PDB file of C-alpha atoms in Angstrom:
ATOM      1  CA  UNK A   1       0.000   0.000   0.000  1.00  0.00           C
ATOM      2  CA  UNK A   2       1.668   3.187  -1.101  1.00  0.00           C
ATOM      3  CA  UNK A   3      -1.099   5.522  -0.014  1.00  0.00           C
ATOM      4  CA  UNK A   4      -3.194   5.380   3.096  1.00  0.00           C
ATOM      5  CA  UNK A   5      -6.862   4.471   2.959  1.00  0.00           C
ATOM      6  CA  UNK A   6      -9.214   6.777   4.825  1.00  0.00           C
ATOM      7  CA  UNK A   7     -12.737   6.103   6.036  1.00  0.00           C
ATOM      8  CA  UNK A   8     -15.103   8.575   7.613  1.00  0.00           C
ATOM      9  CA  UNK A   9     -18.339   8.030   9.526  1.00  0.00           C
ATOM     10  CA  UNK A  10     -20.942  10.095  11.300  1.00  0.00           C
ATOM     11  CA  UNK A  11     -22.373   8.532  14.447  1.00  0.00           C
ATOM     12  CA  UNK A  12     -25.899   9.535  15.442  1.00  0.00           C
ATOM     13  CA  UNK A  13     -26.551  10.266  19.088  1.00  0.00           C
ATOM     14  CA  UNK A  14     -29.138   8.402  21.138  1.00  0.00           C
ATOM     15  CA  UNK A  15     -29.713   5.816  18.398  1.00  0.00           C
ATOM     16  CA  UNK A  16     -29.011   2.424  19.919  1.00  0.00           C
ATOM     17  CA  UNK A  17     -30.479   0.545  16.991  1.00  0.00           C
ATOM     18  CA  UNK A  18     -28.025   1.752  14.388  1.00  0.00           C
ATOM     19  CA  UNK A  19     -25.160   2.034  16.896  1.00  0.00           C
ATOM     20  CA  UNK A  20     -22.298  -0.123  15.683  1.00  0.00           C
ATOM     21  CA  UNK A  21     -22.813   0.575  11.978  1.00  0.00           C
ATOM     22  CA  UNK A  22     -19.516   2.419  11.677  1.00  0.00           C
ATOM     23  CA  UNK A  23     -17.566  -0.300  13.506  1.00  0.00           C
ATOM     24  CA  UNK A  24     -19.170  -2.995  11.393  1.00  0.00           C
ATOM     25  CA  UNK A  25     -18.324  -1.024   8.233  1.00  0.00           C
ATOM     26  CA  UNK A  26     -14.694  -0.736   9.310  1.00  0.00           C
ATOM     27  CA  UNK A  27     -14.603  -4.414  10.145  1.00  0.00           C
ATOM     28  CA  UNK A  28     -15.871  -5.329   6.661  1.00  0.00           C
ATOM     29  CA  UNK A  29     -13.334  -3.047   4.984  1.00  0.00           C
ATOM     30  CA  UNK A  30     -10.421  -4.447   6.997  1.00  0.00           C
ATOM     31  CA  UNK A  31     -11.527  -7.981   6.211  1.00  0.00           C
ATOM     32  CA  UNK A  32     -11.728  -7.198   2.498  1.00  0.00           C
ATOM     33  CA  UNK A  33      -8.146  -5.930   2.419  1.00  0.00           C
ATOM     34  CA  UNK A  34      -6.837  -8.965   4.275  1.00  0.00           C
ATOM     35  CA  UNK A  35      -5.929  -7.619   7.724  1.00  0.00           C
ATOM     36  CA  UNK A  36      -5.234 -10.326  10.357  1.00  0.00           C
ATOM     37  CA  UNK A  37      -8.614 -11.396  11.866  1.00  0.00           C
ATOM     38  CA  UNK A  38      -7.277 -11.158  15.431  1.00  0.00           C
ATOM     39  CA  UNK A  39      -6.279  -7.533  14.820  1.00  0.00           C
ATOM     40  CA  UNK A  40      -9.630  -6.812  13.167  1.00  0.00           C
ATOM     41  CA  UNK A  41     -11.438  -8.133  16.253  1.00  0.00           C
ATOM     42  CA  UNK A  42      -9.454  -5.800  18.541  1.00  0.00           C
ATOM     43  CA  UNK A  43     -10.113  -2.828  16.287  1.00  0.00           C
ATOM     44  CA  UNK A  44     -13.815  -3.592  15.864  1.00  0.00           C
ATOM     45  CA  UNK A  45     -14.427  -3.909  19.604  1.00  0.00           C
ATOM     46  CA  UNK A  46     -12.406  -0.827  20.567  1.00  0.00           C
ATOM     47  CA  UNK A  47     -14.129   1.259  17.928  1.00  0.00           C
ATOM     48  CA  UNK A  48     -17.578  -0.022  18.919  1.00  0.00           C
ATOM     49  CA  UNK A  49     -16.909   1.069  22.492  1.00  0.00           C
ATOM     50  CA  UNK A  50     -16.011   4.528  21.236  1.00  0.00           C
ATOM     51  CA  UNK A  51     -19.062   4.637  19.020  1.00  0.00           C
ATOM     52  CA  UNK A  52     -21.341   3.608  21.884  1.00  0.00           C
ATOM     53  CA  UNK A  53     -19.795   6.229  24.151  1.00  0.00           C
ATOM     54  CA  UNK A  54     -20.670   8.910  21.616  1.00  0.00           C
ATOM     55  CA  UNK A  55     -24.224   7.558  21.327  1.00  0.00           C
ATOM     56  CA  UNK A  56     -24.712   7.426  25.102  1.00  0.00           C
ATOM     57  CA  UNK A  57     -22.926  10.528  26.283  1.00  0.00           C
ATOM     58  CA  UNK A  58     -22.400  12.955  23.436  1.00  0.00           C
ATOM     59  CA  UNK A  59     -25.405  12.964  21.072  1.00  0.00           C
ATOM     60  CA  UNK A  60     -23.163  11.530  18.402  1.00  0.00           C
ATOM     61  CA  UNK A  61     -19.914  12.496  16.753  1.00  0.00           C
ATOM     62  CA  UNK A  62     -17.520  11.514  13.995  1.00  0.00           C
ATOM     63  CA  UNK A  63     -15.118   8.644  13.413  1.00  0.00           C
ATOM     64  CA  UNK A  64     -12.107   9.002  11.110  1.00  0.00           C
ATOM     65  CA  UNK A  65     -10.143   5.896  10.272  1.00  0.00           C
ATOM     66  CA  UNK A  66      -6.790   5.830   8.523  1.00  0.00           C
ATOM     67  CA  UNK A  67      -5.273   2.588   7.321  1.00  0.00           C
ATOM     68  CA  UNK A  68      -1.509   2.826   6.883  1.00  0.00           C
ATOM     69  CA  UNK A  69       0.999   0.149   6.005  1.00  0.00           C
ATOM     70  CA  UNK A  70       2.083  -0.560   9.559  1.00  0.00           C
ATOM     71  CA  UNK A  71      -0.788   0.774  11.641  1.00  0.00           C
ATOM     72  CA  UNK A  72      -4.431   1.736  11.722  1.00  0.00           C
ATOM     73  CA  UNK A  73      -5.545   4.864  13.525  1.00  0.00           C
ATOM     74  CA  UNK A  74      -9.024   5.865  14.613  1.00  0.00           C
ATOM     75  CA  UNK A  75     -10.040   9.325  15.798  1.00  0.00           C
ATOM     76  CA  UNK A  76     -13.407   9.614  17.511  1.00  0.00           C
ATOM     77  CA  UNK A  77     -14.541  13.153  18.054  1.00  0.00           C
ATOM     78  CA  UNK A  78     -17.614  14.551  19.736  1.00  0.00           C
ATOM     79  CA  UNK A  79     -19.007  17.818  20.987  1.00  0.00           C
ATOM     80  CA  UNK A  80     -20.509  16.216  24.073  1.00  0.00           C
ATOM     81  CA  UNK A  81     -20.311  17.259  27.714  1.00  0.00           C
ATOM     82  CA  UNK A  82     -16.666  16.182  28.068  1.00  0.00           C
ATOM     83  CA  UNK A  83     -15.140  13.930  30.718  1.00  0.00           C
ATOM     84  CA  UNK A  84     -14.590  15.496  34.129  1.00  0.00           C
ATOM     85  CA  UNK A  85     -12.023  13.023  35.400  1.00  0.00           C
ATOM     86  CA  UNK A  86     -10.361  10.945  32.675  1.00  0.00           C
ATOM     87  CA  UNK A  87      -8.407   8.876  35.201  1.00  0.00           C
ATOM     88  CA  UNK A  88     -11.647   7.826  36.868  1.00  0.00           C
ATOM     89  CA  UNK A  89     -13.294   7.126  33.512  1.00  0.00           C
ATOM     90  CA  UNK A  90     -10.411   4.765  32.712  1.00  0.00           C
ATOM     91  CA  UNK A  91     -11.204   2.609  35.764  1.00  0.00           C
ATOM     92  CA  UNK A  92     -13.125  -0.585  35.085  1.00  0.00           C
ATOM     93  CA  UNK A  93     -16.668  -0.305  36.403  1.00  0.00           C
ATOM     94  CA  UNK A  94     -16.792   3.480  36.732  1.00  0.00           C
ATOM     95  CA  UNK A  95     -19.838   4.768  34.878  1.00  0.00           C
ATOM     96  CA  UNK A  96     -22.038   7.830  34.623  1.00  0.00           C
ATOM     97  CA  UNK A  97     -24.635   6.044  32.465  1.00  0.00           C
ATOM     98  CA  UNK A  98     -28.280   6.164  33.527  1.00  0.00           C
ATOM     99  CA  UNK A  99     -30.327   3.179  34.685  1.00  0.00           C
ATOM    100  CA  UNK A 100     -32.177   3.198  31.334  1.00  0.00           C
ATOM    101  CA  UNK A 101     -28.890   2.854  29.457  1.00  0.00           C
ATOM    102  CA  UNK A 102     -27.772   0.062  31.754  1.00  0.00           C
ATOM    103  CA  UNK A 103     -31.013  -1.803  31.116  1.00  0.00           C
ATOM    104  CA  UNK A 104     -30.004  -1.973  27.448  1.00  0.00           C
ATOM    105  CA  UNK A 105     -26.799  -3.718  28.516  1.00  0.00           C
ATOM    106  CA  UNK A 106     -24.579  -0.661  28.117  1.00  0.00           C
ATOM    107  CA  UNK A 107     -22.961   1.515  30.759  1.00  0.00           C
ATOM    108  CA  UNK A 108     -20.935  -1.182  32.499  1.00  0.00           C
ATOM    109  CA  UNK A 109     -18.018   1.183  32.918  1.00  0.00           C
ATOM    110  CA  UNK A 110     -15.884  -0.861  30.543  1.00  0.00           C
ATOM    111  CA  UNK A 111     -15.821   1.398  27.482  1.00  0.00           C
ATOM    112  CA  UNK A 112     -12.513   3.195  27.871  1.00  0.00           C
ATOM    113  CA  UNK A 113     -10.906   0.224  29.694  1.00  0.00           C
ATOM    114  CA  UNK A 114     -11.774  -1.998  26.719  1.00  0.00           C
ATOM    115  CA  UNK A 115     -10.427   0.595  24.292  1.00  0.00           C
ATOM    116  CA  UNK A 116      -7.174   0.554  26.249  1.00  0.00           C
ATOM    117  CA  UNK A 117      -7.140  -3.238  26.467  1.00  0.00           C
ATOM    118  CA  UNK A 118      -7.549  -3.763  22.740  1.00  0.00           C
ATOM    119  CA  UNK A 119      -5.541  -0.890  21.259  1.00  0.00           C
ATOM    120  CA  UNK A 120      -1.782  -0.417  21.091  1.00  0.00           C
ATOM    121  CA  UNK A 121      -2.137   3.261  21.893  1.00  0.00           C
ATOM    122  CA  UNK A 122      -4.964   5.262  23.436  1.00  0.00           C
ATOM    123  CA  UNK A 123      -5.097   8.987  23.983  1.00  0.00           C
ATOM    124  CA  UNK A 124      -8.086  10.835  25.420  1.00  0.00           C
ATOM    125  CA  UNK A 125      -8.427  14.592  25.234  1.00  0.00           C
ATOM    126  CA  UNK A 126     -11.474  16.118  26.815  1.00  0.00           C
ATOM    127  CA  UNK A 127     -12.712  19.514  27.901  1.00  0.00           C
ATOM    128  CA  UNK A 128     -15.847  19.790  29.984  1.00  0.00           C
ATOM    129  CA  UNK A 129     -18.542  21.613  28.030  1.00  0.00           C
ATOM    130  CA  UNK A 130     -16.586  21.392  24.761  1.00  0.00           C
ATOM    131  CA  UNK A 131     -16.186  17.735  23.853  1.00  0.00           C
ATOM    132  CA  UNK A 132     -13.956  14.703  23.726  1.00  0.00           C
ATOM    133  CA  UNK A 133     -11.469  13.325  21.221  1.00  0.00           C
ATOM    134  CA  UNK A 134     -10.236   9.754  21.485  1.00  0.00           C
ATOM    135  CA  UNK A 135      -7.226   8.590  19.459  1.00  0.00           C
ATOM    136  CA  UNK A 136      -6.759   4.868  18.988  1.00  0.00           C
ATOM    137  CA  UNK A 137      -3.851   3.245  17.233  1.00  0.00           C
ATOM    138  CA  UNK A 138      -3.298  -0.387  16.295  1.00  0.00           C
ATOM    139  CA  UNK A 139      -0.101  -1.945  14.957  1.00  0.00           C
ATOM    140  CA  UNK A 140      -0.661  -4.252  12.000  1.00  0.00           C
TER     141      UNK A 140
ATOM    142  CA  UNK B   1     -18.591 -28.870  19.295  1.00  0.00           C
ATOM    143  CA  UNK B   2     -20.357 -27.428  16.265  1.00  0.00           C
ATOM    144  CA  UNK B   3     -23.040 -24.717  16.410  1.00  0.00           C
ATOM    145  CA  UNK B   4     -25.606 -27.225  15.096  1.00  0.00           C
ATOM    146  CA  UNK B   5     -25.006 -29.447  18.148  1.00  0.00           C
ATOM    147  CA  UNK B   6     -25.867 -26.830  20.796  1.00  0.00           C
ATOM    148  CA  UNK B   7     -29.692 -26.845  20.836  1.00  0.00           C
ATOM    149  CA  UNK B   8     -30.367 -30.468  21.889  1.00  0.00           C
ATOM    150  CA  UNK B   9     -27.965 -30.204  24.818  1.00  0.00           C
ATOM    151  CA  UNK B  10     -29.932 -27.396  26.473  1.00  0.00           C
ATOM    152  CA  UNK B  11     -33.470 -28.125  25.178  1.00  0.00           C
ATOM    153  CA  UNK B  12     -33.303 -24.979  23.100  1.00  0.00           C
ATOM    154  CA  UNK B  13     -35.465 -23.767  20.241  1.00  0.00           C
ATOM    155  CA  UNK B  14     -33.553 -22.638  17.196  1.00  0.00           C
ATOM    156  CA  UNK B  15     -34.655 -19.142  16.171  1.00  0.00           C
ATOM    157  CA  UNK B  16     -31.807 -18.660  13.688  1.00  0.00           C
ATOM    158  CA  UNK B  17     -29.653 -21.621  12.675  1.00  0.00           C
ATOM    159  CA  UNK B  18     -26.583 -19.568  11.747  1.00  0.00           C
ATOM    160  CA  UNK B  19     -23.495 -21.356  10.503  1.00  0.00           C
ATOM    161  CA  UNK B  20     -24.160 -24.853  11.822  1.00  0.00           C
ATOM    162  CA  UNK B  21     -20.742 -26.149  10.810  1.00  0.00           C
ATOM    163  CA  UNK B  22     -18.868 -23.491  12.757  1.00  0.00           C
ATOM    164  CA  UNK B  23     -16.770 -24.885  15.638  1.00  0.00           C
ATOM    165  CA  UNK B  24     -17.349 -23.343  19.067  1.00  0.00           C
ATOM    166  CA  UNK B  25     -14.622 -23.766  21.634  1.00  0.00           C
ATOM    167  CA  UNK B  26     -15.935 -22.223  24.866  1.00  0.00           C
ATOM    168  CA  UNK B  27     -18.896 -20.691  26.691  1.00  0.00           C
ATOM    169  CA  UNK B  28     -19.260 -17.182  28.071  1.00  0.00           C
ATOM    170  CA  UNK B  29     -22.141 -15.981  30.251  1.00  0.00           C
ATOM    171  CA  UNK B  30     -22.937 -12.305  30.777  1.00  0.00           C
ATOM    172  CA  UNK B  31     -25.340  -9.458  30.096  1.00  0.00           C
ATOM    173  CA  UNK B  32     -23.325  -6.266  30.162  1.00  0.00           C
ATOM    174  CA  UNK B  33     -22.263  -5.845  26.559  1.00  0.00           C
ATOM    175  CA  UNK B  34     -18.909  -4.270  27.306  1.00  0.00           C
ATOM    176  CA  UNK B  35     -18.069  -7.049  29.754  1.00  0.00           C
ATOM    177  CA  UNK B  36     -18.781  -9.526  26.992  1.00  0.00           C
ATOM    178  CA  UNK B  37     -16.599  -7.620  24.532  1.00  0.00           C
ATOM    179  CA  UNK B  38     -13.830  -7.350  27.086  1.00  0.00           C
ATOM    180  CA  UNK B  39     -13.826 -10.942  28.268  1.00  0.00           C
ATOM    181  CA  UNK B  40     -15.609 -13.315  25.905  1.00  0.00           C
ATOM    182  CA  UNK B  41     -13.241 -15.211  23.631  1.00  0.00           C
ATOM    183  CA  UNK B  42     -13.879 -15.416  19.886  1.00  0.00           C
ATOM    184  CA  UNK B  43     -15.774 -18.525  18.730  1.00  0.00           C
ATOM    185  CA  UNK B  44     -17.621 -18.969  22.028  1.00  0.00           C
ATOM    186  CA  UNK B  45     -21.267 -19.689  22.826  1.00  0.00           C
ATOM    187  CA  UNK B  46     -22.730 -16.621  24.552  1.00  0.00           C
ATOM    188  CA  UNK B  47     -25.367 -17.182  27.239  1.00  0.00           C
ATOM    189  CA  UNK B  48     -27.399 -14.101  28.149  1.00  0.00           C
ATOM    190  CA  UNK B  49     -30.795 -12.709  29.108  1.00  0.00           C
ATOM    191  CA  UNK B  50     -30.332  -9.569  27.016  1.00  0.00           C
ATOM    192  CA  UNK B  51     -32.446  -9.702  23.871  1.00  0.00           C
ATOM    193  CA  UNK B  52     -32.101  -6.399  22.011  1.00  0.00           C
ATOM    194  CA  UNK B  53     -30.502  -5.841  18.624  1.00  0.00           C
ATOM    195  CA  UNK B  54     -27.215  -4.716  20.145  1.00  0.00           C
ATOM    196  CA  UNK B  55     -26.594  -8.289  21.291  1.00  0.00           C
ATOM    197  CA  UNK B  56     -26.138  -9.258  17.638  1.00  0.00           C
ATOM    198  CA  UNK B  57     -23.942  -6.199  17.051  1.00  0.00           C
ATOM    199  CA  UNK B  58     -21.626  -7.315  19.833  1.00  0.00           C
ATOM    200  CA  UNK B  59     -21.603 -10.882  18.514  1.00  0.00           C
ATOM    201  CA  UNK B  60     -20.586  -9.647  15.062  1.00  0.00           C
ATOM    202  CA  UNK B  61     -17.737  -7.520  16.365  1.00  0.00           C
ATOM    203  CA  UNK B  62     -16.499 -10.051  18.929  1.00  0.00           C
ATOM    204  CA  UNK B  63     -16.674 -13.001  16.485  1.00  0.00           C
ATOM    205  CA  UNK B  64     -19.286 -14.883  18.521  1.00  0.00           C
ATOM    206  CA  UNK B  65     -21.131 -17.380  16.277  1.00  0.00           C
ATOM    207  CA  UNK B  66     -23.889 -18.499  18.685  1.00  0.00           C
ATOM    208  CA  UNK B  67     -26.156 -16.671  21.136  1.00  0.00           C
ATOM    209  CA  UNK B  68     -28.386 -18.454  23.669  1.00  0.00           C
ATOM    210  CA  UNK B  69     -31.201 -16.489  25.328  1.00  0.00           C
ATOM    211  CA  UNK B  70     -31.795 -18.245  28.646  1.00  0.00           C
ATOM    212  CA  UNK B  71     -34.604 -18.302  31.217  1.00  0.00           C
ATOM    213  CA  UNK B  72     -37.400 -18.062  28.654  1.00  0.00           C
ATOM    214  CA  UNK B  73     -36.329 -14.664  27.338  1.00  0.00           C
ATOM    215  CA  UNK B  74     -37.662 -13.946  23.861  1.00  0.00           C
ATOM    216  CA  UNK B  75     -35.629 -12.023  21.272  1.00  0.00           C
ATOM    217  CA  UNK B  76     -36.980  -8.792  19.892  1.00  0.00           C
ATOM    218  CA  UNK B  77     -37.652  -8.841  16.163  1.00  0.00           C
ATOM    219  CA  UNK B  78     -34.689  -6.655  15.237  1.00  0.00           C
ATOM    220  CA  UNK B  79     -32.346  -9.053  17.015  1.00  0.00           C
ATOM    221  CA  UNK B  80     -33.740 -11.938  14.973  1.00  0.00           C
ATOM    222  CA  UNK B  81     -33.366  -9.982  11.727  1.00  0.00           C
ATOM    223  CA  UNK B  82     -29.803  -9.006  12.499  1.00  0.00           C
ATOM    224  CA  UNK B  83     -28.849 -12.586  13.405  1.00  0.00           C
ATOM    225  CA  UNK B  84     -30.339 -13.719  10.090  1.00  0.00           C
ATOM    226  CA  UNK B  85     -28.467 -11.124   8.053  1.00  0.00           C
ATOM    227  CA  UNK B  86     -25.183 -11.763   9.879  1.00  0.00           C
ATOM    228  CA  UNK B  87     -25.592 -15.557   9.920  1.00  0.00           C
ATOM    229  CA  UNK B  88     -25.319 -15.770  13.712  1.00  0.00           C
ATOM    230  CA  UNK B  89     -27.095 -18.643  15.464  1.00  0.00           C
ATOM    231  CA  UNK B  90     -29.791 -17.620  17.947  1.00  0.00           C
ATOM    232  CA  UNK B  91     -31.332 -20.063  20.422  1.00  0.00           C
ATOM    233  CA  UNK B  92     -33.906 -19.704  23.202  1.00  0.00           C
ATOM    234  CA  UNK B  93     -34.270 -21.974  26.204  1.00  0.00           C
ATOM    235  CA  UNK B  94     -36.266 -22.098  29.427  1.00  0.00           C
ATOM    236  CA  UNK B  95     -33.170 -23.263  31.280  1.00  0.00           C
ATOM    237  CA  UNK B  96     -31.203 -20.928  33.510  1.00  0.00           C
ATOM    238  CA  UNK B  97     -27.792 -19.595  32.605  1.00  0.00           C
ATOM    239  CA  UNK B  98     -26.328 -21.849  35.301  1.00  0.00           C
ATOM    240  CA  UNK B  99     -28.044 -24.968  33.943  1.00  0.00           C
ATOM    241  CA  UNK B 100     -26.849 -24.172  30.427  1.00  0.00           C
ATOM    242  CA  UNK B 101     -23.285 -23.744  31.704  1.00  0.00           C
ATOM    243  CA  UNK B 102     -23.486 -27.171  33.333  1.00  0.00           C
ATOM    244  CA  UNK B 103     -24.947 -28.864  30.276  1.00  0.00           C
ATOM    245  CA  UNK B 104     -22.615 -27.301  27.727  1.00  0.00           C
TER     246      UNK B 104
END
């Protein structure tokens, strides 16, 4: 691959039915270009967590994916309420999701921890009242 | 064990047959979707009482070929449709999660 391949998605907020469309699209693309299935699984799950976070907390956002020769990067950006304490949000089980969200099976407080678990690099930038940007990188 | 061999073991009804020839190598039980994505291995049988469409979304992304809805839980229609389109097996059983774990 001499040039990078870029994908771009808009994630709708509050829509739990179509949530995951972007991650599934990325998964299909990576499969079609022959990326290692184990790597695809890590990417798909990490990105889904990010997508769900934007649906739950931020009334949606955008996902930009870049596929390079040696790595795949994902930037998830939203204009949501921001994260007050990123360190706390990184702890397994910490959640600010409502009971209604938890009844759907989301809001277990595993979103960012799973993104960290499955990515090779995770960076979270957030400003309360402005929004959050999550950078994920995967070595391939 | 193959996906097609699951139903008789736990007295399950087959809602979606999925890929019957697919080998499953373990069982994971859980309802919080992120827990499942964090801990369930690929190619497992997933036992749960969650029945919304996101269950199939998680199965697709986590490479889970078979979902069992335990304790008499019925799938919502969108879950069934998504399992059909993604070729994921979907079973329902009256048995508890614990009983299914024992029997599988």
